[in-house]
Amino acid sequence: FRERVRNDSNLVFNNDSSIVVIDDQEKAYMAIEENLGVKPLRLTYIPTGMIFKQVEVDSRRAVMEFAFKDNIIYFVQTNDKTEASNNHKSDSKGKTIVTNKWLKKEIDIKQEQINNIPNCYEAQFVYKDLFCWIFGDIEETEFQKIVERISY
């Protein structure tokens, strides 16, 4: 049994399998598909200056980490229907709805305060067999573009 607390986002992950850490984005997508057993969603819009840092993946969840202007953006995908081991605190300040034409889905974007970072944006949605959560401290229009262009 392993427990990990990510202080920068109030995430708590509990799992009983080993976690694989990968620092190459294309290999990360392949590892996500292999471990989750479903084709992962991809971030097809990456703002200039945003770079992939790593992914942590096990048999239920993948957490992709990107760096952007001294901030971190997370893209979480899970096939765990219960989400029993994922704890997320939220202090939402309002929402915007964007249309992702690739997924044929309207997605809510909320402004959050996560661990004293006042301008975090987040979006949570379910697509096919995946629960997805993307969040980070990034300018709103850039975040909207990222969410609008998530695809397979």
mmCIF file of C-alpha atoms in Angstrom:
data_model
loop_
_atom_site.group_PDB
_atom_site.id
_atom_site.type_symbol
_atom_site.label_atom_id
_atom_site.label_comp_id
_atom_site.label_asym_id
_atom_site.label_seq_id
_atom_site.Cartn_x
_atom_site.Cartn_y
_atom_site.Cartn_z
ATOM 1 C CA PHE A 1 0.000 0.000 0.000
ATOM 2 C CA ARG A 2 1.352 3.390 -0.924
ATOM 3 C CA GLU A 3 0.048 6.851 -0.146
ATOM 4 C CA ARG A 4 1.256 10.039 -1.761
ATOM 5 C CA VAL A 5 0.214 13.591 -1.015
ATOM 6 C CA ARG A 6 0.829 16.240 -3.649
ATOM 7 C CA ASN A 7 0.790 19.404 -1.570
ATOM 8 C CA ASP A 8 0.509 21.726 -4.540
ATOM 9 C CA SER A 9 -2.966 20.495 -5.477
ATOM 10 C CA ASN A 10 -4.544 18.732 -2.471
ATOM 11 C CA LEU A 11 -4.500 15.447 -4.357
ATOM 12 C CA VAL A 12 -4.165 12.225 -2.436
ATOM 13 C CA PHE A 13 -3.445 9.071 -4.410
ATOM 14 C CA ASN A 14 -3.610 5.666 -2.774
ATOM 15 C CA ASN A 15 -2.733 2.562 -4.683
ATOM 16 C CA ASP A 16 -1.394 -0.903 -4.201
ATOM 17 C CA SER A 17 0.482 -1.176 -7.484
ATOM 18 C CA SER A 18 3.791 0.280 -8.497
ATOM 19 C CA ILE A 19 3.806 3.671 -10.175
ATOM 20 C CA VAL A 20 5.670 4.157 -13.436
ATOM 21 C CA VAL A 21 7.209 7.609 -14.014
ATOM 22 C CA ILE A 22 7.937 8.617 -17.626
ATOM 23 C CA ASP A 23 9.381 11.897 -18.920
ATOM 24 C CA ASP A 24 8.707 11.591 -22.690
ATOM 25 C CA GLN A 25 5.238 12.747 -23.805
ATOM 26 C CA GLU A 26 4.645 10.229 -26.611
ATOM 27 C CA LYS A 27 5.891 7.354 -24.452
ATOM 28 C CA ALA A 28 3.630 8.689 -21.706
ATOM 29 C CA TYR A 29 0.524 8.359 -23.890
ATOM 30 C CA MET A 30 1.554 4.802 -24.805
ATOM 31 C CA ALA A 31 2.101 3.928 -21.126
ATOM 32 C CA ILE A 32 -1.295 5.375 -20.211
ATOM 33 C CA GLU A 33 -3.012 3.213 -22.845
ATOM 34 C CA GLU A 34 -1.089 0.133 -21.747
ATOM 35 C CA ASN A 35 -1.793 0.625 -18.034
ATOM 36 C CA LEU A 36 -5.384 1.886 -18.155
ATOM 37 C CA GLY A 37 -6.440 -0.389 -21.006
ATOM 38 C CA VAL A 38 -8.137 2.446 -22.915
ATOM 39 C CA LYS A 39 -6.949 4.959 -25.469
ATOM 40 C CA PRO A 40 -6.010 8.112 -23.544
ATOM 41 C CA LEU A 41 -7.078 11.624 -24.369
ATOM 42 C CA ARG A 42 -4.348 13.967 -25.605
ATOM 43 C CA LEU A 43 -3.648 17.628 -25.178
ATOM 44 C CA THR A 44 -3.422 18.713 -28.808
ATOM 45 C CA TYR A 45 -3.041 22.421 -28.039
ATOM 46 C CA ILE A 46 0.079 23.278 -26.080
ATOM 47 C CA PRO A 47 0.704 27.010 -25.536
ATOM 48 C CA THR A 48 4.115 28.323 -26.503
ATOM 49 C CA GLY A 49 6.432 27.713 -23.578
ATOM 50 C CA MET A 50 4.413 24.887 -21.997
ATOM 51 C CA ILE A 51 6.481 21.721 -21.710
ATOM 52 C CA PHE A 52 5.724 18.165 -20.693
ATOM 53 C CA LYS A 53 7.540 17.224 -17.487
ATOM 54 C CA GLN A 54 6.403 13.704 -16.603
ATOM 55 C CA VAL A 55 3.560 11.259 -16.126
ATOM 56 C CA GLU A 56 2.914 9.017 -13.167
ATOM 57 C CA VAL A 57 0.759 6.075 -14.175
ATOM 58 C CA ASP A 58 -0.565 2.919 -12.574
ATOM 59 C CA SER A 59 -3.389 0.552 -13.478
ATOM 60 C CA ARG A 60 -6.127 3.032 -12.506
ATOM 61 C CA ARG A 61 -4.823 6.552 -13.003
ATOM 62 C CA ALA A 62 -2.421 8.698 -15.013
ATOM 63 C CA VAL A 63 -1.255 12.115 -13.853
ATOM 64 C CA MET A 64 0.472 14.133 -16.560
ATOM 65 C CA GLU A 65 2.469 17.155 -15.429
ATOM 66 C CA PHE A 66 3.307 20.142 -17.617
ATOM 67 C CA ALA A 67 5.332 23.266 -16.761
ATOM 68 C CA PHE A 68 4.210 26.677 -17.946
ATOM 69 C CA LYS A 69 5.732 30.016 -16.839
ATOM 70 C CA ASP A 70 6.908 28.752 -13.438
ATOM 71 C CA ASN A 71 3.559 27.015 -12.859
ATOM 72 C CA ILE A 72 2.395 23.420 -13.116
ATOM 73 C CA ILE A 73 -0.578 22.153 -15.139
ATOM 74 C CA TYR A 74 -1.938 18.674 -14.373
ATOM 75 C CA PHE A 75 -3.965 16.432 -16.659
ATOM 76 C CA VAL A 76 -5.426 13.458 -14.785
ATOM 77 C CA GLN A 77 -7.141 10.535 -16.505
ATOM 78 C CA THR A 78 -8.595 7.611 -14.598
ATOM 79 C CA ASN A 79 -10.637 4.544 -15.373
ATOM 80 C CA ASP A 80 -11.430 4.037 -11.671
ATOM 81 C CA LYS A 81 -15.203 4.406 -11.479
ATOM 82 C CA THR A 82 -15.274 4.843 -7.717
ATOM 83 C CA GLU A 83 -12.582 7.491 -7.443
ATOM 84 C CA ALA A 84 -12.524 6.461 -3.798
ATOM 85 C CA SER A 85 -8.871 7.246 -3.353
ATOM 86 C CA ASN A 86 -8.866 10.648 -5.042
ATOM 87 C CA ASN A 87 -9.453 13.588 -2.717
ATOM 88 C CA HIS A 88 -9.951 17.033 -4.252
ATOM 89 C CA LYS A 89 -10.711 20.247 -2.394
ATOM 90 C CA SER A 90 -12.354 22.997 -4.396
ATOM 91 C CA ASP A 91 -13.217 26.645 -3.830
ATOM 92 C CA SER A 92 -14.847 27.434 -7.171
ATOM 93 C CA LYS A 93 -15.412 31.089 -8.100
ATOM 94 C CA GLY A 94 -17.600 30.699 -11.180
ATOM 95 C CA LYS A 95 -17.611 28.889 -14.445
ATOM 96 C CA THR A 96 -17.358 29.182 -18.202
ATOM 97 C CA ILE A 97 -18.617 26.560 -20.634
ATOM 98 C CA VAL A 98 -16.518 25.670 -23.680
ATOM 99 C CA THR A 99 -17.382 23.341 -26.530
ATOM 100 C CA ASN A 100 -14.894 20.664 -27.455
ATOM 101 C CA LYS A 101 -15.836 19.748 -31.021
ATOM 102 C CA TRP A 102 -13.452 16.746 -31.090
ATOM 103 C CA LEU A 103 -15.171 15.094 -28.122
ATOM 104 C CA LYS A 104 -18.593 16.548 -29.048
ATOM 105 C CA LYS A 105 -18.938 17.746 -25.485
ATOM 106 C CA GLU A 106 -19.581 20.920 -23.512
ATOM 107 C CA ILE A 107 -17.083 21.215 -20.665
ATOM 108 C CA ASP A 108 -17.326 23.472 -17.618
ATOM 109 C CA ILE A 109 -14.243 25.481 -16.708
ATOM 110 C CA LYS A 110 -14.099 26.805 -13.165
ATOM 111 C CA GLN A 111 -11.734 29.247 -11.552
ATOM 112 C CA GLU A 112 -10.317 27.705 -8.398
ATOM 113 C CA GLN A 113 -8.143 28.559 -5.468
ATOM 114 C CA ILE A 114 -5.930 25.563 -4.816
ATOM 115 C CA ASN A 115 -3.364 25.867 -2.021
ATOM 116 C CA ASN A 116 -3.351 29.666 -2.012
ATOM 117 C CA ILE A 117 -2.942 29.925 -5.783
ATOM 118 C CA PRO A 118 -5.807 32.272 -6.643
ATOM 119 C CA ASN A 119 -5.974 31.876 -10.433
ATOM 120 C CA CYS A 120 -6.145 28.152 -11.006
ATOM 121 C CA TYR A 121 -8.534 26.949 -13.647
ATOM 122 C CA GLU A 122 -9.957 23.456 -13.740
ATOM 123 C CA ALA A 123 -12.188 21.296 -15.892
ATOM 124 C CA GLN A 124 -13.599 17.876 -15.024
ATOM 125 C CA PHE A 125 -15.497 15.644 -17.408
ATOM 126 C CA VAL A 126 -16.224 12.045 -18.293
ATOM 127 C CA TYR A 127 -15.563 10.764 -21.785
ATOM 128 C CA LYS A 128 -16.291 7.146 -22.649
ATOM 129 C CA ASP A 129 -14.454 5.111 -19.999
ATOM 130 C CA LEU A 130 -12.306 7.952 -18.662
ATOM 131 C CA PHE A 131 -12.819 10.508 -15.936
ATOM 132 C CA CYS A 132 -10.617 13.499 -16.796
ATOM 133 C CA TRP A 133 -9.487 16.413 -14.705
ATOM 134 C CA ILE A 134 -7.203 19.184 -15.932
ATOM 135 C CA PHE A 135 -6.139 22.067 -13.741
ATOM 136 C CA GLY A 136 -3.417 24.619 -13.196
ATOM 137 C CA ASP A 137 -2.356 28.215 -12.783
ATOM 138 C CA ILE A 138 -2.591 29.513 -16.344
ATOM 139 C CA GLU A 139 -4.228 32.422 -18.159
ATOM 140 C CA GLU A 140 -7.914 31.735 -18.786
ATOM 141 C CA THR A 141 -7.935 32.035 -22.589
ATOM 142 C CA GLU A 142 -4.979 29.638 -22.906
ATOM 143 C CA PHE A 143 -6.705 27.173 -20.568
ATOM 144 C CA GLN A 144 -9.877 27.384 -22.637
ATOM 145 C CA LYS A 145 -7.920 26.614 -25.820
ATOM 146 C CA ILE A 146 -6.328 23.573 -24.155
ATOM 147 C CA VAL A 147 -9.719 22.224 -23.022
ATOM 148 C CA GLU A 148 -11.404 22.951 -26.366
ATOM 149 C CA ARG A 149 -8.789 20.902 -28.210
ATOM 150 C CA ILE A 150 -8.435 17.793 -26.034
ATOM 151 C CA SER A 151 -8.884 14.818 -28.363
ATOM 152 C CA TYR A 152 -7.918 11.222 -29.108
#
